[in-house]
Coordinates of C-alpha atoms and ligand atoms in Angstrom, one line a residue:
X14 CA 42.0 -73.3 -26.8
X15 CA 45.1 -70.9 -25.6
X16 CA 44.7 -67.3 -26.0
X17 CA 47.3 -65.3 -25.7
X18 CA 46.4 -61.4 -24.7
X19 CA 48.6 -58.5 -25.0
X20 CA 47.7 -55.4 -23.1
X21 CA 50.0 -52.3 -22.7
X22 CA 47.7 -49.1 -22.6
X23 CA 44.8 -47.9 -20.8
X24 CA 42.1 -48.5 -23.7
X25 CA 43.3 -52.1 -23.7
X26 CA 42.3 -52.6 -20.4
X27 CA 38.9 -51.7 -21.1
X28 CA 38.7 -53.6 -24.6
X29 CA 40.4 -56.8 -23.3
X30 CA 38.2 -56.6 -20.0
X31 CA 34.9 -57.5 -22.4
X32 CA 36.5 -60.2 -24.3
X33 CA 38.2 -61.8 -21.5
X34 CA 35.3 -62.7 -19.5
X35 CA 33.7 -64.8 -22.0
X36 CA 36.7 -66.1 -22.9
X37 CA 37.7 -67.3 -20.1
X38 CA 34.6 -69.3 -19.6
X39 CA 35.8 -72.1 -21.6
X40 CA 39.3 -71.3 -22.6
X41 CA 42.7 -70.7 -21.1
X42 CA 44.3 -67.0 -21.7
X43 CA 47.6 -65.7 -20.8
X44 CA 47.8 -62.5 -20.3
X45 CA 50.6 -60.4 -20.9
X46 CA 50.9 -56.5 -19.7
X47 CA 53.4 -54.8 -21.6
X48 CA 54.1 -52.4 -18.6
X49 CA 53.5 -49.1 -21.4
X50 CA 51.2 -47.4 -18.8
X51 CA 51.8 -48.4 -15.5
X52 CA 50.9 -45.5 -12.8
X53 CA 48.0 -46.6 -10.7
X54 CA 45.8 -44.4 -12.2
X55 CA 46.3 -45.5 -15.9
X56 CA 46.7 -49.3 -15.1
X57 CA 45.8 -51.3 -12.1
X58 CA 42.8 -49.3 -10.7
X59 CA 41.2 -50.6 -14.3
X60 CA 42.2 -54.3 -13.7
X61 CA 40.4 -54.0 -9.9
X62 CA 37.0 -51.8 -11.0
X63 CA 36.7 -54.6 -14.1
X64 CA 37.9 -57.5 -12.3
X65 CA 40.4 -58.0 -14.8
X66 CA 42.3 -61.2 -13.6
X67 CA 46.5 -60.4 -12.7
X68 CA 48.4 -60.1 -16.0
X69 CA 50.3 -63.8 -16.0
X70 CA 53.6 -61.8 -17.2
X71 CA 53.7 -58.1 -16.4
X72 CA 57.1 -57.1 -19.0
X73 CA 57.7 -53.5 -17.4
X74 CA 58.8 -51.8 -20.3
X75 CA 57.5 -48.3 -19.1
X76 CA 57.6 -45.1 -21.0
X77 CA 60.6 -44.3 -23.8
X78 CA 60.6 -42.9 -27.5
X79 CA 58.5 -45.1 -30.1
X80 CA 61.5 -47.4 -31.1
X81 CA 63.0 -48.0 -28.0
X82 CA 59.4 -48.8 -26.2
X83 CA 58.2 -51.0 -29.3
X84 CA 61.9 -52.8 -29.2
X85 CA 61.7 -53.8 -25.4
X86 CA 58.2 -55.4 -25.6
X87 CA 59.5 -57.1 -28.9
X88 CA 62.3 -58.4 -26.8
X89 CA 60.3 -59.0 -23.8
X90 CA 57.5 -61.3 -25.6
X91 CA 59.3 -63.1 -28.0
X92 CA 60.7 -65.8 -24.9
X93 CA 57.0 -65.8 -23.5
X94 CA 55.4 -66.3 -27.0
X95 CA 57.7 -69.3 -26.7
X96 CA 57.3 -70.7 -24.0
X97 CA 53.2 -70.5 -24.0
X98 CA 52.2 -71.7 -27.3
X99 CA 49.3 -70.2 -27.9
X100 CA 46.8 -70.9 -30.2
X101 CA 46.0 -66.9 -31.0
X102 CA 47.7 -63.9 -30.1
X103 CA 44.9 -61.4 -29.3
X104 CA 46.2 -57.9 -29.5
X105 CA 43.5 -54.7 -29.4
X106 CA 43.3 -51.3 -30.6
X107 CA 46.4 -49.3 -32.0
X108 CA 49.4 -48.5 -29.5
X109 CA 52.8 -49.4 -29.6
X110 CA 51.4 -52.9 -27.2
X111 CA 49.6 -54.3 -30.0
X112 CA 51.7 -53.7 -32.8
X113 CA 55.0 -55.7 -30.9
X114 CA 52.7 -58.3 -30.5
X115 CA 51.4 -58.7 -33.4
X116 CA 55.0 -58.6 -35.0
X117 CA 56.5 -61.0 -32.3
X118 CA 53.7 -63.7 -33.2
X119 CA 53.5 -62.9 -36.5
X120 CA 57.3 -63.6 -37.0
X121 CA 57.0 -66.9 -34.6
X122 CA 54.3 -68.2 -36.9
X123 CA 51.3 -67.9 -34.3
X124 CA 48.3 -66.7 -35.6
X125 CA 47.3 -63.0 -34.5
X126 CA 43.9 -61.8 -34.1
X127 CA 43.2 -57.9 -34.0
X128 CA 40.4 -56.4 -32.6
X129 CA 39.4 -52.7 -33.4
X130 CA 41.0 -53.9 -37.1
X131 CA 40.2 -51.4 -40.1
X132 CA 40.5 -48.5 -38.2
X133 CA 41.4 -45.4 -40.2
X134 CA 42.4 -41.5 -39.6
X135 CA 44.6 -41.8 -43.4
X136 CA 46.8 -39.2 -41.5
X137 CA 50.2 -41.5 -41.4
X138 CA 51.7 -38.9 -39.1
X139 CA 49.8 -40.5 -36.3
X140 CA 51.7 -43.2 -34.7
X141 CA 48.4 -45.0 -34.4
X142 CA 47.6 -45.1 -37.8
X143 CA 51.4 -47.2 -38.2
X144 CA 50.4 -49.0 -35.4
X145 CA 47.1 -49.9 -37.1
X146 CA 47.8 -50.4 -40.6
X147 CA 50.8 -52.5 -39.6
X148 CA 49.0 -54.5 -37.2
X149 CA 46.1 -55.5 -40.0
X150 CA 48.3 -56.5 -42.3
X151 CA 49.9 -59.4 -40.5
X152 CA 46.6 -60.4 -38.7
X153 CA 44.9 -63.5 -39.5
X154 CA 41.3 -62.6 -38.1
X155 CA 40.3 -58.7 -38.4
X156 CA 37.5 -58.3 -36.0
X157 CA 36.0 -54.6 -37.6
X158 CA 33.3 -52.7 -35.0
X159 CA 31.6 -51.2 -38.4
X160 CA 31.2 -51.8 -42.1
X161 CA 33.4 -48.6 -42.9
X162 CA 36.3 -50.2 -41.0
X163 CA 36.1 -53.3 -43.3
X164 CA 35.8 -51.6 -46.2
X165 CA 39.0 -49.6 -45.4
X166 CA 40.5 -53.2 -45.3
X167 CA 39.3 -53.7 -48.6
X168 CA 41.0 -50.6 -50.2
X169 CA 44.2 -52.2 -48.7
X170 CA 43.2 -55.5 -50.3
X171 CA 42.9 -57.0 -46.9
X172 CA 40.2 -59.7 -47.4
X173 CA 40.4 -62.5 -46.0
X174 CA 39.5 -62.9 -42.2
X175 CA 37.8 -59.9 -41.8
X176 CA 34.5 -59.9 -39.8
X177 CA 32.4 -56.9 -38.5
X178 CA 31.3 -58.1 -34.9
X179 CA 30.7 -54.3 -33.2
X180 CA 32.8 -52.9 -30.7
X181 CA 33.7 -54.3 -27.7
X182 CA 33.7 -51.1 -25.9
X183 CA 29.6 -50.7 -26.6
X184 CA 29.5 -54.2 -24.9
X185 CA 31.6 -53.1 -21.7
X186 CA 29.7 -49.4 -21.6
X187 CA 26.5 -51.9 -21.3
X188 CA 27.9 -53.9 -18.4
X189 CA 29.2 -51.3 -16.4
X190 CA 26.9 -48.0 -16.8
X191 CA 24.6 -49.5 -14.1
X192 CA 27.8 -49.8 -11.8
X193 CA 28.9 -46.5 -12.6
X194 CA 25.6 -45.2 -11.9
X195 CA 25.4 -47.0 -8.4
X196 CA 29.0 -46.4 -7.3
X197 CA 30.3 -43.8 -8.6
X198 CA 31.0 -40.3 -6.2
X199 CA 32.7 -38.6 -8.9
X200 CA 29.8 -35.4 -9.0
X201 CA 29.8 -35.5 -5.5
X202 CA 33.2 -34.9 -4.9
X203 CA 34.2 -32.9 -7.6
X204 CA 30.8 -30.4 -6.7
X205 CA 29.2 -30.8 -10.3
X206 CA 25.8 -30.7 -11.5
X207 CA 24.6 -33.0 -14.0
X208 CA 24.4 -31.1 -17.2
X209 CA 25.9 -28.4 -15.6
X210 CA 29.8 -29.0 -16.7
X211 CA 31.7 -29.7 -20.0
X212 CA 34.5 -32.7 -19.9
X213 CA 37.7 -32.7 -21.5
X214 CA 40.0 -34.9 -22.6
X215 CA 43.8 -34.3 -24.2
X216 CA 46.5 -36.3 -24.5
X217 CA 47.2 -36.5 -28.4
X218 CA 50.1 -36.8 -28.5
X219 CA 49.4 -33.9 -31.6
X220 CA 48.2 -31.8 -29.3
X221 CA 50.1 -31.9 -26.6
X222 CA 54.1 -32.2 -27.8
X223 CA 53.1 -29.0 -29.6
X224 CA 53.1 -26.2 -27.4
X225 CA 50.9 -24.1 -29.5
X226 CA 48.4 -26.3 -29.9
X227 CA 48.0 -27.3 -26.1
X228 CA 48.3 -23.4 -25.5
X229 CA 45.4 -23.2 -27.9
X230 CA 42.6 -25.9 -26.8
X231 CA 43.9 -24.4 -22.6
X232 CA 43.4 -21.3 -23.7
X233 CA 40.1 -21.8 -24.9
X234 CA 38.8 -23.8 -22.5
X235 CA 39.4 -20.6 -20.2
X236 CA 37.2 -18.6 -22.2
X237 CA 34.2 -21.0 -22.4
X238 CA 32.3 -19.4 -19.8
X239 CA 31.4 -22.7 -17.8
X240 CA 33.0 -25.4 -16.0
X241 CA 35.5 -27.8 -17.6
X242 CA 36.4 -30.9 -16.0
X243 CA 39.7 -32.4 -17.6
X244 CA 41.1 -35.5 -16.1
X245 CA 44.2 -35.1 -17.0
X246 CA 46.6 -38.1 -18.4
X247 CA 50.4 -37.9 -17.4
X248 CA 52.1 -36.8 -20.3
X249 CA 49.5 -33.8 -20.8
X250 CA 50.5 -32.8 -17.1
X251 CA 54.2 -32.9 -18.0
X252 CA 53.5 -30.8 -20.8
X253 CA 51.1 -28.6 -19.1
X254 CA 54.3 -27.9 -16.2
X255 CA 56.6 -27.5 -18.9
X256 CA 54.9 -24.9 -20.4
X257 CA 54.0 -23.7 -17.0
X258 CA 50.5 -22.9 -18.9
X259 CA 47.9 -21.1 -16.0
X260 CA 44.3 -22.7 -16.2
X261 CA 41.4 -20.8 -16.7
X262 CA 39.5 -20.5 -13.2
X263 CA 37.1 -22.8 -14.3
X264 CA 39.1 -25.5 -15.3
X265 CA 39.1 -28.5 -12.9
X266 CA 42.1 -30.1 -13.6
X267 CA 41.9 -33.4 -12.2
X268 CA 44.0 -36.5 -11.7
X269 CA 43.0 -39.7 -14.5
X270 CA 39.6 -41.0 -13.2
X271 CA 38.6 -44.6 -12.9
X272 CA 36.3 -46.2 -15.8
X273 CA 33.3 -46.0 -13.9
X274 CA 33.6 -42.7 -13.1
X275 CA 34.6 -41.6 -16.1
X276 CA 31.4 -43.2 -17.4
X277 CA 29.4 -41.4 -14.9
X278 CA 31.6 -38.0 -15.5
X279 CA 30.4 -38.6 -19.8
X280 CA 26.8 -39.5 -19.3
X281 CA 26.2 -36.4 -17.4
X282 CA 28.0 -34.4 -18.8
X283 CA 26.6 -31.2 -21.4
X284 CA 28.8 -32.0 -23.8
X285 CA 32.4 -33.5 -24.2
X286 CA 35.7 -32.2 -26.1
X287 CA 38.4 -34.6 -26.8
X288 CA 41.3 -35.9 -28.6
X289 CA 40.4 -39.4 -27.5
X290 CA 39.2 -42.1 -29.8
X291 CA 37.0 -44.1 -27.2
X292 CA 35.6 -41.3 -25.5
X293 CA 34.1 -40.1 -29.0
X294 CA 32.4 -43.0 -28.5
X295 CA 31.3 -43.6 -25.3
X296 CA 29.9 -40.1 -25.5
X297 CA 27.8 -41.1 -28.3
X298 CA 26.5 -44.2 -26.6
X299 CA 25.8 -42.1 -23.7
X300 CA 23.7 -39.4 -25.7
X301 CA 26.4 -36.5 -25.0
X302 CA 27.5 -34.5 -27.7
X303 CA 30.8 -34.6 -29.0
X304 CA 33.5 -32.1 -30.0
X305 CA 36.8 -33.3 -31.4
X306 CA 39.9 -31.8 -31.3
X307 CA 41.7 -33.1 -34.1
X308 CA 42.0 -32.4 -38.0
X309 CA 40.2 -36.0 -38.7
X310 CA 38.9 -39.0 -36.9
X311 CA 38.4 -42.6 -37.1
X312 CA 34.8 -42.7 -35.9
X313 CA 33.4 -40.9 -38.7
X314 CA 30.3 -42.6 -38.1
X315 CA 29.7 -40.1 -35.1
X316 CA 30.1 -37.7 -37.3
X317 CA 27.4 -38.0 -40.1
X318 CA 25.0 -39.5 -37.3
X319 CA 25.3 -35.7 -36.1
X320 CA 26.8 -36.4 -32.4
X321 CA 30.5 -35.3 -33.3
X322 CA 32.1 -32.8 -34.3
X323 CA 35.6 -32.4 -35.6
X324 CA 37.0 -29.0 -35.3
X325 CA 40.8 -29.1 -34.7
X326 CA 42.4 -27.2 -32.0
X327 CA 41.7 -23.3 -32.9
X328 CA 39.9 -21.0 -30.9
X329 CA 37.5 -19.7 -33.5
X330 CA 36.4 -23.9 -34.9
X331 CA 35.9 -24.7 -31.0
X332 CA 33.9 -21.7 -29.6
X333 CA 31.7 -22.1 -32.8
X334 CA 31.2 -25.9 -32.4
X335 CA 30.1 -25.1 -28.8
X336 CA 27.8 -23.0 -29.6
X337 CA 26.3 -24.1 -32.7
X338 CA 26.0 -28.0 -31.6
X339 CA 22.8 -29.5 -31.9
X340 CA 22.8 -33.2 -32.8
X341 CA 19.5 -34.7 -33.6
X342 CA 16.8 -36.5 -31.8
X343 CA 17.9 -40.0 -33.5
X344 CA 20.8 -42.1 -32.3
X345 CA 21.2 -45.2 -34.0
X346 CA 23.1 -48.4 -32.9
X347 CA 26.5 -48.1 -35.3
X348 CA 28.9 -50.2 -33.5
X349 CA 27.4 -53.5 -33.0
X350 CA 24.0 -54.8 -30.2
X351 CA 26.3 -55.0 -27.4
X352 CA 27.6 -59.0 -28.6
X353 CA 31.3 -58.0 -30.1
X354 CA 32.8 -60.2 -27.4
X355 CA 30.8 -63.2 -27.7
X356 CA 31.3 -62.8 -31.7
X357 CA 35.0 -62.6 -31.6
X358 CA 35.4 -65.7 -29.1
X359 CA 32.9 -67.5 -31.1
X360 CA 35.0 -66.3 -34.4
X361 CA 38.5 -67.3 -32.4
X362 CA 37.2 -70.8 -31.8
X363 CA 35.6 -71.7 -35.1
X364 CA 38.8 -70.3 -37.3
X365 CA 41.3 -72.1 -35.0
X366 CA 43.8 -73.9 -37.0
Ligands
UD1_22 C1 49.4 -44.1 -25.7 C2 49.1 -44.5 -27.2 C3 47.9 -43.7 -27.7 C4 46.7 -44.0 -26.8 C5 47.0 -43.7 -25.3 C6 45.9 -44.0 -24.4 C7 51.1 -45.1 -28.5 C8 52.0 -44.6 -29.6 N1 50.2 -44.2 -28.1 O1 49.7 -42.7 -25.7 O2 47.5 -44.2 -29.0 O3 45.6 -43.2 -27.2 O4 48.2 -44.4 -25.0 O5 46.0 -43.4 -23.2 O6 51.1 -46.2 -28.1 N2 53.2 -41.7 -18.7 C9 53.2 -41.7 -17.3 N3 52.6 -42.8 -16.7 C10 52.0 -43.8 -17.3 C11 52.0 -43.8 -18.7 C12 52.6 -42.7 -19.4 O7 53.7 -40.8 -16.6 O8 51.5 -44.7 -16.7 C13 53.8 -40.5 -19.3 C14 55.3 -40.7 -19.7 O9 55.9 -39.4 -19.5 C15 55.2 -41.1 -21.1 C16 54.0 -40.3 -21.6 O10 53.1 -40.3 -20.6 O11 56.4 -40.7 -21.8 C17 53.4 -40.9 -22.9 O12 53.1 -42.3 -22.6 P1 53.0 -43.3 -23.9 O13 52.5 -44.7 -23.4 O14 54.2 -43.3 -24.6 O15 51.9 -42.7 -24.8 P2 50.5 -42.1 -24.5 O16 50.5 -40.7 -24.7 O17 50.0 -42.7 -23.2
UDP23 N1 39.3 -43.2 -19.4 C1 39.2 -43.3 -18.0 N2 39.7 -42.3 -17.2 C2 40.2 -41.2 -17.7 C3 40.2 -41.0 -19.2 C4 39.8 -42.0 -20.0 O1 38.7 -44.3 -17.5 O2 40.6 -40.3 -17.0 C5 38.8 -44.2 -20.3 C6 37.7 -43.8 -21.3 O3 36.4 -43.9 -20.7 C7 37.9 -44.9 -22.4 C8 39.3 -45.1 -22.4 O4 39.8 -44.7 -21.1 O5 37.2 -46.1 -22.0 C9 40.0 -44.3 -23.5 O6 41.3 -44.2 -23.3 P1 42.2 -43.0 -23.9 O7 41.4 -41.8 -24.1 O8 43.4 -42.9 -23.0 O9 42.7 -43.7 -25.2 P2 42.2 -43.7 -26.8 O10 40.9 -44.3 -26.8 O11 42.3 -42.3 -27.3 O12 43.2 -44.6 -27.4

């Protein structure tokens, strides 16, 4: 069997790292990078730590508006979609990477599979949740991490080829918190004490093309009384020297860490505030509580297990949450046993056409 992979964004790397292991035990893959992030520090330190294998076709589309980005890659794969053949397209998650893919296979007649499929924020402002609901609806196989996300399917009347098989993410947090643990310097380094820090991510891009919202979340941060760690992705940097915001002195901004210290930065961590979808998660599988600065998530499974909290971006909502946090002792498994990968190859091999 011939797998084609897309890949484009950082989350990708992580989700397609699982899946292509196993994959690649008995199958061929291509993999295609569609060059959206492509600093070191967003891209090719995650294809060394997770031995991720040289993308076969690398198209270098780089950063532009929505339309212009999403109408390079679809120019950019359609040839390679032709020229490989491949039984599946595999595309993951919900950027602008996936969705081109799915719509160049889709259009070529190649079947598209869709991991993290049934995803929903229902806020069509996001250019995820376009991304998403697009994406499902010209997949063939819908590999859901959770009930909820297949019965979000259902509401759309999206049926057929949907399978919950857990999140792939859970399986990689599995294989590589012992790593992290072993190899990772990031405390060291950045003079922290387990338990003894908050960590932050932002990079909605919500949150951070408003000015008033970034100003908001900074602002607050400054006021929390203890240290925040915030790896900070690119375009939250640009907008950060735009503004030409000040940090609070106990803000450590710092540049985007590698996966395995970023799993050693959330497992250790008091408690986490972010914008991010995967890091809602990994803090829950890591026992961290959770604070999330948007209006509404997808994960809403963290939230009534009591480990998240979704609070916005005001001042008032996120010094409360702080404060008033107290998840409970309980911390069941929601997204899968720590199988999604095997699942999905197992599912990509017995649907084949
Ligand atoms: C994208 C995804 C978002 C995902 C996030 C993961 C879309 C619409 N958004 O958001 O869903 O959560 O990735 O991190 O696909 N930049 C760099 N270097 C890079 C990459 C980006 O400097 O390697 C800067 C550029 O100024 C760029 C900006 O970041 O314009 C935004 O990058 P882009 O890929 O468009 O969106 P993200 O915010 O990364
Ligand atoms: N991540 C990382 N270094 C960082 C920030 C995030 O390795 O500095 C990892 C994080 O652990 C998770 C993934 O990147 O596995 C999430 O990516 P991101 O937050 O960019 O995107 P989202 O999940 O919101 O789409």
């Amino acid at each position: 069997m011939k797998i084609l992979t897309v890949v484009g964004a950082r989350p990708q790397f992580v989700k397609a790292a699982a899946v292509s292991r196993i994959l690649r035990e008995e199958h061929t893959e291509v993999l295609v990078h569609t060059g959206q992030h492509y600093d070191e520090r967003m891209s090719e330190v995650f294809f060394r730590e997770l031995g991720i294998p040289e993308p076969d076709y690398n198209l270098e589309v780089g950063s532009a508006g929505h339309s212009v980005q999403t109408g390079e890659m679809l120019i950019r794969m359609e040839p390679v979609f032709l020229q490989e053949k491949p039984d599946w397209v595999l595309v993951y998650g919900d950027t602008n990477s996936p969705l081109a893919g799915a719509l160049v296979a889709s259009k070529l007649h190649i079947p598209v599979a869709h991991v993290e499929a049934g995803l929903r924020s229902f806020n069509r402002e996001m250019p995820e949740e376009i991304n998403r609901v697009l994406t499902d609806h010209v997949s063939e196989l819908l590999f859901c991490p959770a009930q909820k996300a297949a019965d979000n399917l259902k509401l759309e009347s999206v049926t057929s080829g949907v399978h919950v098989v857990g999140d792939v993410m859970y399986d990689a947090v599995l294989r590589h918190s012992v790593a992290a643990e072993k190899n990772s310097t990031i405390l060291t380094s950045l003079e922290l004490k387990s338990e003894q820090y908050l960590l932050a991510t932002v990079h909605r891009a919500s949150n951070v093309d408003d000015t008033n919202k970034l100003l908001s979340i900074l602002e607050t941060f400054a006021t929390l009384g203890e240290t925040v760690v915030l790896p900070v992705h690119p375009r939250t940097r640009k907008a950060i020297e735009t503004a030409g915001v000040t940090l609070g002195k106990n803000v450590k901004l710092v540049e985007p860490v590698s996966y395995l210290d970023m799993l050693w930065l959330e497992k250790n961590a008091r408690m986490i505030l972010t914008d991010s979808g995967g890091v809602q998660k990994e803090a829950y599988w890591f026992g961290t509580p959770c604070i999330t600065l948007r209006e509404e998530t997808e994960w809403v499974e963290t939230v009534e297990a009591g480990w998240n909290v979704v609070v916005g971006t005001r001042r008032e909502r996120i010094l409360n949450a702080v404060r008033d946090v107290s998840p409970p002792a309980a911390r069941p498994n929601l997204f899968g046993d720590g199988t999604a990968s095997q699942n999905i190859v197992r599912l990509l091999e017995s649907e084949r056409k």
